[in-house]
Coordinates of C-alpha atoms and ligand atoms in Angstrom, one line a residue:
X1 CA -31.4 -80.5 -95.7
X2 CA -32.5 -84.9 -95.7
X3 CA -35.0 -85.5 -93.4
X4 CA -33.7 -87.7 -91.9
X5 CA -29.5 -88.6 -92.1
X6 CA -27.7 -91.9 -90.2
X7 CA -24.4 -91.7 -90.5
X8 CA -21.7 -94.8 -89.9
X9 CA -24.5 -97.0 -87.6
X10 CA -23.4 -99.9 -85.7
X11 CA -25.9 -101.5 -83.9
X12 CA -25.0 -104.4 -82.5
X13 CA -26.8 -107.1 -79.7
X14 CA -24.5 -108.1 -77.0
X15 CA -26.0 -111.1 -74.7
X16 CA -24.3 -113.2 -72.3
X17 CA -25.4 -117.1 -71.6
X18 CA -24.0 -118.5 -69.5
X19 CA -21.0 -116.3 -69.5
X20 CA -20.2 -116.8 -73.2
X21 CA -20.5 -113.7 -74.6
X22 CA -21.9 -112.9 -78.6
X23 CA -21.8 -110.3 -80.7
X24 CA -24.7 -109.7 -83.8
X25 CA -23.4 -107.2 -85.5
X26 CA -26.4 -105.9 -87.0
X27 CA -26.2 -103.3 -88.1
X28 CA -22.8 -102.4 -89.6
X29 CA -21.7 -99.7 -90.7
X30 CA -24.9 -98.0 -92.4
X31 CA -25.2 -94.8 -94.2
X32 CA -28.7 -93.3 -95.7
X33 CA -30.2 -90.0 -96.8
X34 CA -34.4 -89.9 -96.5
X35 CA -35.2 -86.9 -98.1
X36 CA -37.6 -84.9 -97.8
X37 CA -41.4 -86.4 -100.4
X38 CA -40.1 -89.4 -101.2
X39 CA -40.5 -93.8 -100.7
X40 CA -38.2 -94.8 -99.5
X41 CA -37.6 -98.5 -100.4
X42 CA -35.8 -100.8 -98.5
X43 CA -34.2 -104.8 -99.4
X44 CA -33.3 -107.4 -97.9
X45 CA -34.3 -111.1 -97.3
X46 CA -34.8 -112.2 -93.6
X47 CA -32.1 -111.3 -90.7
X48 CA -30.6 -108.8 -93.0
X49 CA -30.9 -106.2 -90.2
X50 CA -33.4 -104.4 -92.0
X51 CA -36.0 -104.5 -88.7
X52 CA -32.6 -103.9 -86.5
X53 CA -32.2 -100.8 -88.9
X54 CA -35.5 -99.0 -88.4
X55 CA -35.4 -100.1 -84.6
X56 CA -33.2 -97.8 -84.4
X57 CA -34.2 -95.1 -86.8
X58 CA -37.6 -94.8 -84.7
X59 CA -35.8 -94.7 -81.0
X60 CA -36.8 -98.6 -79.8
X61 CA -34.2 -99.4 -79.2
X62 CA -33.7 -102.2 -75.7
X63 CA -30.8 -104.1 -74.7
X64 CA -30.0 -106.6 -75.5
X65 CA -29.2 -104.5 -78.3
X66 CA -27.2 -101.2 -78.8
X67 CA -25.7 -98.6 -80.9
X68 CA -22.2 -99.6 -80.6
X69 CA -21.3 -96.5 -83.4
X70 CA -22.6 -93.5 -85.8
X71 CA -25.5 -90.5 -86.4
X72 CA -29.3 -90.6 -87.0
X73 CA -30.3 -87.2 -87.9
X74 CA -33.8 -85.5 -87.5
X75 CA -34.7 -82.2 -89.4
X76 CA -38.3 -81.5 -89.1
X77 CA -38.3 -78.6 -90.3
X78 CA -36.6 -76.0 -87.7
X79 CA -37.0 -78.5 -84.6
X80 CA -33.6 -80.5 -85.1
X81 CA -33.2 -83.7 -83.6
X82 CA -30.6 -87.1 -82.3
X83 CA -32.4 -89.7 -82.5
X84 CA -29.2 -91.8 -80.1
X85 CA -29.5 -89.0 -77.1
X86 CA -32.9 -88.1 -77.1
X87 CA -34.6 -87.9 -74.0
X88 CA -37.7 -90.9 -73.4
X89 CA -39.7 -88.6 -72.3
X90 CA -38.9 -86.3 -75.7
X91 CA -39.6 -89.1 -77.2
X92 CA -42.8 -90.2 -76.5
X93 CA -44.1 -86.2 -76.3
X94 CA -43.4 -84.6 -79.6
X95 CA -41.4 -87.4 -82.0
X96 CA -43.9 -90.3 -81.8
X97 CA -46.8 -91.0 -83.9
X98 CA -46.5 -86.7 -84.9
X99 CA -43.1 -86.9 -86.8
X100 CA -42.8 -90.5 -86.9
X101 CA -45.5 -93.0 -87.1
X102 CA -44.7 -97.1 -87.9
X103 CA -47.1 -99.0 -89.6
X104 CA -46.0 -102.8 -88.9
X105 CA -47.2 -106.0 -90.0
X106 CA -50.0 -107.7 -88.1
X107 CA -52.2 -104.8 -87.2
X108 CA -53.8 -106.6 -84.1
X109 CA -49.7 -105.0 -82.8
X110 CA -51.9 -102.0 -83.0
X111 CA -55.3 -102.9 -82.6
X112 CA -56.5 -103.8 -79.0
X113 CA -59.0 -107.4 -80.3
X114 CA -61.4 -106.0 -76.6
X115 CA -61.5 -102.1 -77.9
X116 CA -63.6 -100.9 -80.2
X117 CA -61.3 -98.8 -83.4
X118 CA -62.2 -95.7 -82.0
X119 CA -61.3 -96.4 -78.7
X120 CA -57.9 -97.5 -80.3
X121 CA -57.9 -93.6 -82.4
X122 CA -59.2 -92.2 -79.1
X123 CA -55.8 -92.7 -77.1
X124 CA -53.7 -92.1 -79.3
X125 CA -55.0 -88.3 -80.2
X126 CA -55.6 -87.8 -76.6
X127 CA -52.5 -88.9 -75.7
X128 CA -50.3 -87.3 -77.9
X129 CA -52.9 -84.3 -79.2
X130 CA -54.7 -83.8 -76.1
X131 CA -58.0 -84.0 -76.7
X132 CA -60.6 -83.8 -73.9
X133 CA -63.0 -82.6 -76.3
X134 CA -64.8 -85.6 -77.7
X135 CA -67.2 -83.7 -80.0
X136 CA -64.0 -82.2 -81.9
X137 CA -62.0 -85.6 -81.5
X138 CA -64.8 -87.4 -83.8
X139 CA -64.7 -84.2 -86.1
X140 CA -61.1 -85.2 -86.8
X141 CA -62.2 -89.0 -86.8
X142 CA -64.5 -89.1 -89.0
X143 CA -62.8 -86.6 -91.6
X144 CA -58.9 -87.9 -91.6
X145 CA -61.2 -91.8 -92.3
X146 CA -63.2 -90.3 -95.3
X147 CA -60.2 -88.3 -96.7
X148 CA -58.7 -92.1 -96.7
X149 CA -61.5 -93.5 -98.3
X150 CA -62.9 -95.6 -95.3
X151 CA -66.3 -96.3 -94.1
X152 CA -67.8 -94.4 -91.4
X153 CA -69.0 -97.6 -89.5
X154 CA -65.3 -99.5 -89.0
X155 CA -65.6 -96.0 -85.7
X156 CA -67.8 -98.6 -84.6
X157 CA -66.3 -102.3 -84.9
X158 CA -63.5 -104.4 -83.4
X159 CA -60.3 -105.6 -85.2
X160 CA -62.1 -109.2 -86.0
X161 CA -64.8 -107.9 -87.7
X162 CA -62.5 -106.4 -90.6
X163 CA -61.3 -108.3 -93.2
X164 CA -57.0 -108.5 -93.2
X165 CA -57.5 -106.0 -95.9
X166 CA -60.0 -103.2 -93.9
X167 CA -57.2 -103.5 -90.7
X168 CA -54.4 -102.9 -92.5
X169 CA -56.3 -99.3 -93.5
X170 CA -57.3 -98.6 -90.2
X171 CA -54.2 -99.4 -89.3
X172 CA -53.4 -96.7 -91.4
X173 CA -54.8 -94.5 -90.6
X174 CA -54.4 -94.4 -87.0
X175 CA -50.5 -93.4 -88.3
X176 CA -51.4 -91.2 -90.6
X177 CA -53.5 -89.6 -88.4
X178 CA -51.1 -86.6 -87.3
X179 CA -50.0 -86.1 -90.5
X180 CA -46.0 -87.1 -89.5
X181 CA -42.9 -86.4 -91.6
X182 CA -41.9 -90.0 -91.4
X183 CA -43.9 -92.6 -92.7
X184 CA -41.6 -96.4 -90.8
X185 CA -44.0 -99.4 -93.6
X186 CA -42.7 -101.9 -92.3
X187 CA -44.0 -104.9 -94.2
X188 CA -46.9 -103.3 -94.4
X189 CA -48.8 -106.0 -97.1
X190 CA -47.1 -109.7 -96.4
X191 CA -49.9 -110.9 -95.0
X192 CA -51.8 -110.5 -97.1
X193 CA -53.5 -111.4 -100.9
X194 CA -51.9 -109.9 -104.2
X195 CA -55.3 -107.2 -104.7
X196 CA -55.7 -106.3 -101.1
X197 CA -52.4 -105.5 -100.7
X198 CA -53.2 -103.3 -104.3
X199 CA -55.6 -101.4 -102.8
X200 CA -53.2 -100.4 -99.3
X201 CA -50.2 -99.9 -101.6
X202 CA -52.6 -97.4 -103.3
X203 CA -53.8 -96.0 -100.3
X204 CA -50.1 -95.5 -98.6
X205 CA -49.3 -93.5 -102.3
X206 CA -52.0 -91.2 -102.0
X207 CA -51.5 -90.6 -98.1
X208 CA -48.2 -89.5 -99.6
X209 CA -48.5 -87.9 -102.6
X210 CA -50.7 -85.8 -100.7
X211 CA -49.1 -85.2 -97.3
X212 CA -45.9 -84.9 -99.3
X213 CA -44.3 -86.8 -95.8
X214 CA -41.6 -89.8 -96.7
X215 CA -42.5 -93.4 -96.4
X216 CA -39.6 -95.3 -95.6
X217 CA -41.6 -99.4 -97.1
X218 CA -39.8 -101.5 -95.6
X219 CA -40.3 -105.1 -97.3
X220 CA -38.6 -108.0 -100.0
X221 CA -40.5 -108.3 -101.8
X222 CA -39.0 -106.3 -105.1
X223 CA -42.4 -106.3 -106.6
X224 CA -43.7 -104.1 -104.1
X225 CA -40.7 -101.7 -104.1
X226 CA -40.8 -101.8 -107.9
X227 CA -44.0 -100.7 -108.1
X228 CA -44.5 -97.2 -105.3
X229 CA -40.7 -96.5 -104.3
X230 CA -39.4 -93.6 -105.3
X231 CA -35.9 -95.6 -104.3
X232 CA -34.1 -98.6 -103.4
X233 CA -31.3 -100.0 -101.0
X234 CA -30.5 -103.3 -100.5
X235 CA -29.5 -104.9 -97.5
X236 CA -27.0 -107.6 -97.3
X237 CA -25.7 -109.2 -94.0
X238 CA -26.2 -105.6 -91.8
X239 CA -24.8 -103.8 -94.9
X240 CA -26.2 -101.0 -97.3
X241 CA -24.7 -102.7 -100.8
X242 CA -26.3 -99.8 -103.3
X243 CA -28.6 -97.6 -103.7
X244 CA -30.3 -95.9 -106.4
X245 CA -33.7 -94.9 -108.2
X246 CA -35.8 -97.3 -108.5
X247 CA -35.5 -97.3 -112.7
X248 CA -32.1 -97.6 -111.6
X249 CA -32.0 -100.0 -109.7
X250 CA -34.9 -102.1 -111.6
X251 CA -32.4 -102.0 -114.8
X252 CA -29.3 -101.2 -114.6
X253 CA -28.3 -103.6 -111.1
X254 CA -24.7 -102.3 -110.7
X255 CA -24.1 -104.8 -106.9
X256 CA -23.8 -108.9 -108.1
X257 CA -26.0 -109.5 -105.0
X258 CA -28.5 -106.8 -106.6
X259 CA -28.2 -108.3 -110.3
X260 CA -28.4 -112.2 -108.8
X261 CA -32.4 -110.5 -107.1
X262 CA -33.5 -108.2 -109.7
X263 CA -33.0 -111.6 -112.4
X264 CA -34.9 -113.6 -109.8
X265 CA -37.6 -112.3 -110.5
X266 CA -40.3 -113.9 -112.4
X267 CA -41.4 -112.7 -115.9
X268 CA -44.1 -112.3 -116.9
X269 CA -44.2 -115.3 -120.5
X270 CA -40.5 -115.9 -119.8
X271 CA -40.5 -119.8 -118.2
X272 CA -36.5 -119.9 -117.9
X273 CA -35.3 -120.9 -114.6
X274 CA -34.1 -119.4 -112.7
X275 CA -30.4 -120.2 -110.8
X276 CA -30.0 -119.4 -107.4
X277 CA -27.4 -118.2 -105.5
X278 CA -24.3 -121.0 -103.5
X279 CA -24.6 -121.0 -100.2
X280 CA -26.7 -119.5 -97.1
X281 CA -26.6 -115.7 -95.6
X282 CA -23.8 -115.2 -93.4
X283 CA -24.3 -116.1 -88.7
X284 CA -24.1 -112.2 -88.8
X285 CA -22.3 -113.5 -85.3
X286 CA -19.9 -114.1 -86.8
X287 CA -19.7 -113.0 -90.8
X288 CA -17.0 -113.4 -93.6
X289 CA -14.3 -110.5 -93.8
X290 CA -14.0 -108.4 -96.2
X291 CA -17.2 -107.9 -98.6
X292 CA -19.2 -110.5 -96.7
X293 CA -20.9 -111.6 -100.5
X294 CA -17.4 -112.4 -100.8
X295 CA -18.4 -116.1 -99.8
X296 CA -21.6 -116.4 -102.8
X297 CA -20.0 -113.7 -105.3
X298 CA -19.7 -115.7 -108.9
X299 CA -17.1 -112.5 -108.9
X300 CA -14.9 -112.6 -106.3
X301 CA -11.5 -111.4 -105.5
X302 CA -8.4 -111.5 -103.7
X303 CA -8.7 -108.7 -102.3
X304 CA -12.9 -109.1 -101.3
X305 CA -12.0 -111.3 -99.2
X306 CA -9.5 -108.6 -96.6
X307 CA -11.4 -105.3 -97.4
X308 CA -14.7 -103.7 -96.7
X309 CA -15.2 -101.9 -99.9
X310 CA -16.3 -99.0 -100.2
X311 CA -19.5 -96.8 -101.4
X312 CA -19.2 -95.3 -104.4
X313 CA -21.3 -93.3 -105.9
X314 CA -22.0 -93.3 -109.4
X315 CA -24.2 -91.3 -112.1
X316 CA -27.8 -91.4 -111.6
X317 CA -27.3 -91.0 -107.9
X318 CA -26.4 -94.6 -107.4
X319 CA -24.1 -95.8 -105.1
X320 CA -22.9 -98.9 -104.8
X321 CA -20.3 -101.1 -102.1
X322 CA -18.3 -103.5 -104.5
X323 CA -15.0 -104.1 -105.6
X324 CA -15.6 -104.3 -109.7
X325 CA -16.2 -100.4 -109.9
X326 CA -13.5 -99.7 -108.0
X327 CA -11.5 -101.7 -110.7
X328 CA -13.0 -100.7 -113.2
X329 CA -13.8 -104.2 -113.9
X330 CA -17.8 -103.2 -114.4
Ligands
LIG401 FE1 -18.4 -109.7 -104.9 FE2 -16.2 -108.9 -104.6 FE3 -17.9 -107.0 -105.2 FE4 -18.6 -108.2 -102.8 S1 -16.4 -107.3 -103.9 S2 -20.1 -108.2 -104.4 S3 -17.1 -110.0 -103.3 S4 -17.0 -108.6 -106.2

């Protein structure tokens, strides 16, 4: 059974300003499953709905965001939860950090700038595990950071005394202290240079391989997915348009949007210019009907303008939502 099952999820932002209501359909009919012991990559350009999707998956839904429809179910061993109906207390006590943890883009968001790193560890461990024995707590934290290859003296430093890469490693150490079943990593390397980025990704991979847990890696950077993910899903305008094992996504993409993304990646030795797509991603307060990619798609057909393409499963566990496949043209 999958660790996480999301079915037909619709999550919208509903606002009303001066009597004018506005609905932003940020996630609109997303279904996916995350298996145990895999790194699942979620890619897509800014404002495609990635962040909203992880807010719902991680149970951080606050107005004006509302879930309109769908299911979000977790199976942690014999312990099953319905994320859309769990109580805030149950979520805080039994799920956050212990079963689902979150690595944010900016590590300063999780580290308190005026407190030493050890104090942040203490706050999290005592809140979620209830330690009162300081010696046991220190033993647990020191063993954990040493396993991750971090020097013990980072614990006594303030966040501003650490480099960006070291801060992100500390954030990963915090997120994995309880060996959670799912780690959600939201753009974990975006602010880092490529050398540091590589070290941070390697650390994430090693943790996953050792703990056999699941990582949901969210980034627009396809090169990161190519290096790390087992499977990749491509999101466009609030929907998943393609999902496949990483090698298939990069070697045989089937959706025109994925094909464009892959073709636009720089290749070593290839000096030819890269074609850009016409237009821009749609405004999700007023998305186009049918396939949301149709105003930009070079293969658009009449049906694309009126009918939302169904997700089809192809050989090799590749899922694609495009009318070309139903028409047998690809
Ligand atoms: Fe293009 Fe139509 Fe496929 Fe959408 S459904 S990607 S518009 S061919």
